[in-house]
Every structure is written in C-alpha cells, then in structure tokens.
Short mmCIF file of N, CA, C and O in Angstrom, two decimals:
data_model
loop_
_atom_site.label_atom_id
_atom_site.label_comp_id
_atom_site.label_asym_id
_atom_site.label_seq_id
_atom_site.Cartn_x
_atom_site.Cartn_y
_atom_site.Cartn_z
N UNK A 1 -26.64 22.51 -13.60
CA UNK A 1 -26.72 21.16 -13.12
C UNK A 1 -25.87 20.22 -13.98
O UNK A 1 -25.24 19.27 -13.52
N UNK A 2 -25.91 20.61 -15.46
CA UNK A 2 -25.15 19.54 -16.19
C UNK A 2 -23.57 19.63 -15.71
O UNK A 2 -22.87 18.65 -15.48
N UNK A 3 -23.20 20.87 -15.61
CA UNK A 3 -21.55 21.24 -15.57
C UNK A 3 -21.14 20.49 -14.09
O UNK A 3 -20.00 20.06 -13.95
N UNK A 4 -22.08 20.38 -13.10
CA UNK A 4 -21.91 19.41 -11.55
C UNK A 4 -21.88 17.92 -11.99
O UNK A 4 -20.90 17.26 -11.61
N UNK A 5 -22.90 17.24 -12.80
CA UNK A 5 -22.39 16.30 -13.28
C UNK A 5 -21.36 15.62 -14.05
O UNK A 5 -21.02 14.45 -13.96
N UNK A 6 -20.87 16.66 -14.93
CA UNK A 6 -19.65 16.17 -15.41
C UNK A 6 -18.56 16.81 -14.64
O UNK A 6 -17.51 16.46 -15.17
N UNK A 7 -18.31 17.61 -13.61
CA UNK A 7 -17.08 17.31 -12.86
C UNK A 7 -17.05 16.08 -12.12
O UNK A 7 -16.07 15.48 -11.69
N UNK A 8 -18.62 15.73 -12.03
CA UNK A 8 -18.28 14.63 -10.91
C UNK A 8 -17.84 12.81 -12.00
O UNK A 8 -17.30 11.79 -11.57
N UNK A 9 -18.23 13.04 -13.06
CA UNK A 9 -17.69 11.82 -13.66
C UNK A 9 -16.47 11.98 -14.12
O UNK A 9 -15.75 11.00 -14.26
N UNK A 10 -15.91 13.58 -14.49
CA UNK A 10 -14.60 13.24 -14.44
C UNK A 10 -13.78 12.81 -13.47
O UNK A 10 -12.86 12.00 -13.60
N UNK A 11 -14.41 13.85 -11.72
CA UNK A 11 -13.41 12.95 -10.93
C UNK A 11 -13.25 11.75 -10.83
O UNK A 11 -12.18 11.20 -10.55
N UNK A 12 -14.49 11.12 -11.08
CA UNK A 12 -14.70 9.78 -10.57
C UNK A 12 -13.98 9.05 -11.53
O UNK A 12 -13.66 7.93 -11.15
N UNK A 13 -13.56 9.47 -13.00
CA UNK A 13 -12.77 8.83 -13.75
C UNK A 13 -11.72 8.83 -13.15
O UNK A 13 -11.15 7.76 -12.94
N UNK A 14 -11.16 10.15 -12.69
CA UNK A 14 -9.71 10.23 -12.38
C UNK A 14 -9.27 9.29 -11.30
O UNK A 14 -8.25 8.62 -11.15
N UNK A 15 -10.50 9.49 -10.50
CA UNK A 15 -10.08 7.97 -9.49
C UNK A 15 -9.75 6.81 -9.96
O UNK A 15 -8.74 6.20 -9.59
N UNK A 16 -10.72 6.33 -10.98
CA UNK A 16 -10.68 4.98 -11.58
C UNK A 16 -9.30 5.10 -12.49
O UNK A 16 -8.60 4.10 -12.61
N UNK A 17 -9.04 6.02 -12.96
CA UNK A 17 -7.60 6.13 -13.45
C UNK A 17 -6.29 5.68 -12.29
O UNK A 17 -5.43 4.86 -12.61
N UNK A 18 -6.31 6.21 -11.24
CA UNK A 18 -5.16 6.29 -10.26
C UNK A 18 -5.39 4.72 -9.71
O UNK A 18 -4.39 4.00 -9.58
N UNK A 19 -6.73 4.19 -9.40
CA UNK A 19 -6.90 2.82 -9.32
C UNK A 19 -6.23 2.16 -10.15
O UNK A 19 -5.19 1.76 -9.63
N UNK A 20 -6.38 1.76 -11.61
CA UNK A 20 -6.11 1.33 -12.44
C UNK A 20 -4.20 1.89 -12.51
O UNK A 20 -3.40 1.03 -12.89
N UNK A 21 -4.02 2.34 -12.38
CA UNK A 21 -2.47 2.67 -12.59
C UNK A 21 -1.61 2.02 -11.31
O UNK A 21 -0.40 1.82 -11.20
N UNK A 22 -2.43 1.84 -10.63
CA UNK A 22 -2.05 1.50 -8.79
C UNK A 22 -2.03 0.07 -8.78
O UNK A 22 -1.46 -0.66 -7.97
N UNK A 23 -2.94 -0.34 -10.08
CA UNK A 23 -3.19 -2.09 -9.97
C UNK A 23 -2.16 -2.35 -11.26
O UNK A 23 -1.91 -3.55 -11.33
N UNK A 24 -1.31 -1.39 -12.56
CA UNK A 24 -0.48 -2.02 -12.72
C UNK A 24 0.64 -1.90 -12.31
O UNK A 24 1.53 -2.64 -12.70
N UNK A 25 0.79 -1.17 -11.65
CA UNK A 25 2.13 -1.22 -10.50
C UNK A 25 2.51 -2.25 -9.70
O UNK A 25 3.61 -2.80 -9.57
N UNK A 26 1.27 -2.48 -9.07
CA UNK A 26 1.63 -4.28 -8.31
C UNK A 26 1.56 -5.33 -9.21
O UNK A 26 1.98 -6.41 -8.78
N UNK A 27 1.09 -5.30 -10.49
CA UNK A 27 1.93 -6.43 -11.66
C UNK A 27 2.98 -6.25 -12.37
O UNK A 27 3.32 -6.97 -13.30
N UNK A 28 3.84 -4.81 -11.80
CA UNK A 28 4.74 -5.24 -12.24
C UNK A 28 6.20 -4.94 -10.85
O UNK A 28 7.41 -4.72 -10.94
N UNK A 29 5.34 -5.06 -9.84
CA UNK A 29 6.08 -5.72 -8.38
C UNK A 29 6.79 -4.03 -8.04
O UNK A 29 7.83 -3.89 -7.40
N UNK A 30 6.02 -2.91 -8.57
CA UNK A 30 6.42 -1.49 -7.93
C UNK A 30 5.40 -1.42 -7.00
O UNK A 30 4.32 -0.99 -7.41
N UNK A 31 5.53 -1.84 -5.48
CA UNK A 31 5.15 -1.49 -4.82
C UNK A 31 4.88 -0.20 -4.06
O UNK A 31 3.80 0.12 -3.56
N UNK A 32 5.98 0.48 -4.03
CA UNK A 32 6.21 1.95 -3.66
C UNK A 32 5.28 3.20 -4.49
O UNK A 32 4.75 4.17 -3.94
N UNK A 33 5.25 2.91 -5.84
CA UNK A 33 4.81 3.48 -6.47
C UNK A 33 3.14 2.94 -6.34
O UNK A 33 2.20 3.73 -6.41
N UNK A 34 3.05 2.14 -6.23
CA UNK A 34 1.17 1.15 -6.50
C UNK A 34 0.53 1.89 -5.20
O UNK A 34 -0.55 2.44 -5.41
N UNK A 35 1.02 1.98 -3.95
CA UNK A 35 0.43 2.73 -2.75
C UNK A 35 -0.11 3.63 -2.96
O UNK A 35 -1.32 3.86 -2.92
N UNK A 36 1.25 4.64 -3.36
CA UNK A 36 0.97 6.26 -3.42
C UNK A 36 -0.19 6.68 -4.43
O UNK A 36 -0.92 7.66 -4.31
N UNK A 37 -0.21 5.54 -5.68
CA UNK A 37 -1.59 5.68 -6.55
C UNK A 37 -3.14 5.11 -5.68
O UNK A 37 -4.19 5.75 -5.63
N UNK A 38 -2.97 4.25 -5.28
CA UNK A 38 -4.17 3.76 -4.65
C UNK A 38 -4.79 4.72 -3.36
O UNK A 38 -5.97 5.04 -3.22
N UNK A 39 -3.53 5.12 -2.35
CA UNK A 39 -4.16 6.21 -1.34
C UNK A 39 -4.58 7.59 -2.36
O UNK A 39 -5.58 8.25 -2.09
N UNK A 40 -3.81 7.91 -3.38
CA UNK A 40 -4.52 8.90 -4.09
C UNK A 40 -6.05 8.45 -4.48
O UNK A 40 -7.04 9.13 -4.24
N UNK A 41 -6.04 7.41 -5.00
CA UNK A 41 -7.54 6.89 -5.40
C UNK A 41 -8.46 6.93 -4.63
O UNK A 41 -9.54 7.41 -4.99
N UNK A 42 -8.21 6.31 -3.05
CA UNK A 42 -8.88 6.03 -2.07
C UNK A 42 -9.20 7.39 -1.65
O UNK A 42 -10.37 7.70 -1.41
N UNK A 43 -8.20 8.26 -1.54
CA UNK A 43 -8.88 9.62 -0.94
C UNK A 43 -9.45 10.44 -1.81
O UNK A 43 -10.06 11.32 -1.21
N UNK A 44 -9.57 10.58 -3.52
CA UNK A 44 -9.97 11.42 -3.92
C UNK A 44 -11.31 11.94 -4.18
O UNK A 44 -12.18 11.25 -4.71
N UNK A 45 -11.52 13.30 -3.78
CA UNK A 45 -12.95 13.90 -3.73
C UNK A 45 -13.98 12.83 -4.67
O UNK A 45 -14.98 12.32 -4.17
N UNK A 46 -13.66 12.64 -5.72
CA UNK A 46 -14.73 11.79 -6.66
C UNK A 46 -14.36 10.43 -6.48
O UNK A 46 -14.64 9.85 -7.53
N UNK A 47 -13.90 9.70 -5.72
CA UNK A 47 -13.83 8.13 -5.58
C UNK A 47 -15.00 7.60 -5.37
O UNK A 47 -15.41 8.05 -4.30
N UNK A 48 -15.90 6.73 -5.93
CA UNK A 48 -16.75 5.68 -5.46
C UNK A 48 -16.29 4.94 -4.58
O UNK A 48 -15.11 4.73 -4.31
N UNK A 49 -17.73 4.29 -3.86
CA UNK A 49 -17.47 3.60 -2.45
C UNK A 49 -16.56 2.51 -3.41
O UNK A 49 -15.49 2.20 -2.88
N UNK A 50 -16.82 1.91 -4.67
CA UNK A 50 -15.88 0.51 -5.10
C UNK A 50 -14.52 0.72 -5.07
O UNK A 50 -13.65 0.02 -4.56
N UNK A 51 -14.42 2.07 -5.86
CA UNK A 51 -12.69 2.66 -5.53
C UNK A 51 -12.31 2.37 -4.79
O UNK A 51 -11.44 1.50 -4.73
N UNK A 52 -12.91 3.10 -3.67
CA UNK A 52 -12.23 2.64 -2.34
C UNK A 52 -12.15 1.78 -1.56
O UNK A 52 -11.42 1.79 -0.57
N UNK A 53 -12.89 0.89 -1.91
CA UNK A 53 -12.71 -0.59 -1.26
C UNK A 53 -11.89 -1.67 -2.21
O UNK A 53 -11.70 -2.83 -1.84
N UNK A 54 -11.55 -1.27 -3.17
CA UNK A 54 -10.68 -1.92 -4.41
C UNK A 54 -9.28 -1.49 -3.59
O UNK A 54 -8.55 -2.31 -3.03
N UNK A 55 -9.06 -0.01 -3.64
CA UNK A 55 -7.60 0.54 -3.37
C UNK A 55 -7.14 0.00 -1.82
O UNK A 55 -6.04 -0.36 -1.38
N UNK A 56 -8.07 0.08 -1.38
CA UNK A 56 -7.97 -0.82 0.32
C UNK A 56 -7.57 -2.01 0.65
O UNK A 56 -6.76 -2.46 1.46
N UNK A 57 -8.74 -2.72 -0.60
CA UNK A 57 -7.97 -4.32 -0.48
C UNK A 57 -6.49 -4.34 -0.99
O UNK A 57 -5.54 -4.73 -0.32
N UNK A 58 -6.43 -3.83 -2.36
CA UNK A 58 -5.25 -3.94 -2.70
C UNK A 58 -3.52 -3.10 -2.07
O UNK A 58 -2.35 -3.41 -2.31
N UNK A 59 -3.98 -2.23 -1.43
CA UNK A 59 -3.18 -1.80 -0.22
C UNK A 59 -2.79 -3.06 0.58
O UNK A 59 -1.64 -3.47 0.75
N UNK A 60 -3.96 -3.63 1.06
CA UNK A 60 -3.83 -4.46 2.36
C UNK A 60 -2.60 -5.59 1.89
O UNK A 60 -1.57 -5.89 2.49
N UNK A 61 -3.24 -6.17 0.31
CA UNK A 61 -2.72 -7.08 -0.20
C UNK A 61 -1.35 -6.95 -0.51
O UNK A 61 -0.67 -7.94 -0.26
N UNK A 62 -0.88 -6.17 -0.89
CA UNK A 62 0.83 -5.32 -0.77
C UNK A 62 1.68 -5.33 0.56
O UNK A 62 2.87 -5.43 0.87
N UNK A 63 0.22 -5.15 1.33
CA UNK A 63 1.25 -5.35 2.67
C UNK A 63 1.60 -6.89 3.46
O UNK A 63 2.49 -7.28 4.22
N UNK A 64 0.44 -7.50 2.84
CA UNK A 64 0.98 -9.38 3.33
C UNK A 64 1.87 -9.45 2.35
O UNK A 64 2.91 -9.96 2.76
N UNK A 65 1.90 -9.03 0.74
CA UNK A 65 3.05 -9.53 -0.10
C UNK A 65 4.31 -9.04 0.25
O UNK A 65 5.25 -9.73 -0.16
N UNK A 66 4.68 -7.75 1.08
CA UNK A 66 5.99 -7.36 1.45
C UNK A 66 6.03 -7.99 2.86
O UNK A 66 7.10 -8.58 3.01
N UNK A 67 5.44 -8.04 3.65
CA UNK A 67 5.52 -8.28 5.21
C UNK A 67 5.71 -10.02 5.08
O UNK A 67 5.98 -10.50 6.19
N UNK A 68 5.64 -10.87 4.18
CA UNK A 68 5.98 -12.56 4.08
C UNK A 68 7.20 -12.37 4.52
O UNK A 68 7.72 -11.32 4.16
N UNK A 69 7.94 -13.24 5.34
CA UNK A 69 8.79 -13.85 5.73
C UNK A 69 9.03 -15.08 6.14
O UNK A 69 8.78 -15.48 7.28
N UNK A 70 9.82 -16.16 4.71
CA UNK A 70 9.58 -17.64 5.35
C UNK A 70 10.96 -17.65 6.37
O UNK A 70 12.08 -17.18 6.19
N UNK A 71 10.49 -18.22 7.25
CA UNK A 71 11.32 -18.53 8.67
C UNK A 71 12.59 -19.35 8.58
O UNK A 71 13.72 -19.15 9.04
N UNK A 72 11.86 -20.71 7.58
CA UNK A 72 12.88 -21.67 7.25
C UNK A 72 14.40 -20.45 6.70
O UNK A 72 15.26 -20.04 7.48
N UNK A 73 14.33 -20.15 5.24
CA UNK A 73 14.82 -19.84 4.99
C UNK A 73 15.79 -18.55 5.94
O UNK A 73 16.88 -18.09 5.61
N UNK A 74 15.23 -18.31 6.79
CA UNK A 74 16.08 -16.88 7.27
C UNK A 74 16.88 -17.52 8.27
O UNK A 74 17.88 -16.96 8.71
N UNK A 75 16.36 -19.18 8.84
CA UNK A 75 17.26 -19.69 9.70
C UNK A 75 17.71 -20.88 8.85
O UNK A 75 17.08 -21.91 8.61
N UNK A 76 19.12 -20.45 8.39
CA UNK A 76 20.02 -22.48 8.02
C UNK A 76 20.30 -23.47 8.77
O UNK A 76 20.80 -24.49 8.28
#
C-alpha cells in the first residue's frame, strides 16, 4: 500500500512539475513550448483535478493572447 502511494505523489508531482514549467514558458512569451507542457500536465495519469483546470485555463489564456488582433492597426 505504501509503494501505491508514493507513485501516486510522485506522479502528481510530476504533473505539478510540467504545470509549473508550462507557466514559465508563458512568462517568458514561449508559447509553443508552454502548450506542449501544460497538455502534458493536463493529461498525465497523476494530474489533480487543480492541474487540470490550471493547465486549461492557462491553455485557453495563450490562445486569446495569440488569437488578439487589433483591427485599427492591420488597416492604415
């Protein structure tokens, strides 16, 4: 029973690891790279429900920060 519990806090670290690596990627505007950590986070066997609603929002939030387009500017 003990050896089931500690795989499961390591995964669950490892999630919180790929989270955490995924959230400094979008401070430092690597988007490409911040995804591929967060869907790793979001899907991994040991993710908590917070993981995954952390890596979700912040997915989502990547995608209004690339998908902005001010209008003014694209028409002179």
């Amino acid at each position: 029973m003990e050896n089931r519990n500690f795989y499961s806090e390591s995964c669950s670290a490892e999630a919180e690891q790929l989270l955490d690596r995924g959230l400094s990627f979008i401070q430092a505007s690597r988007f490409d790279e911040a995804v591929k950590c967060l869907i790793s986070a979001a899907e991994h066997p040991g993710a908590s429900s917070y993981v995954k609603h952390k890596a979700s929002a912040a997915i989502q939030l990547i995608g209004q920060i690339t998908g902005f387009v001010n209008k003014d500017l694209m028409n002179p």
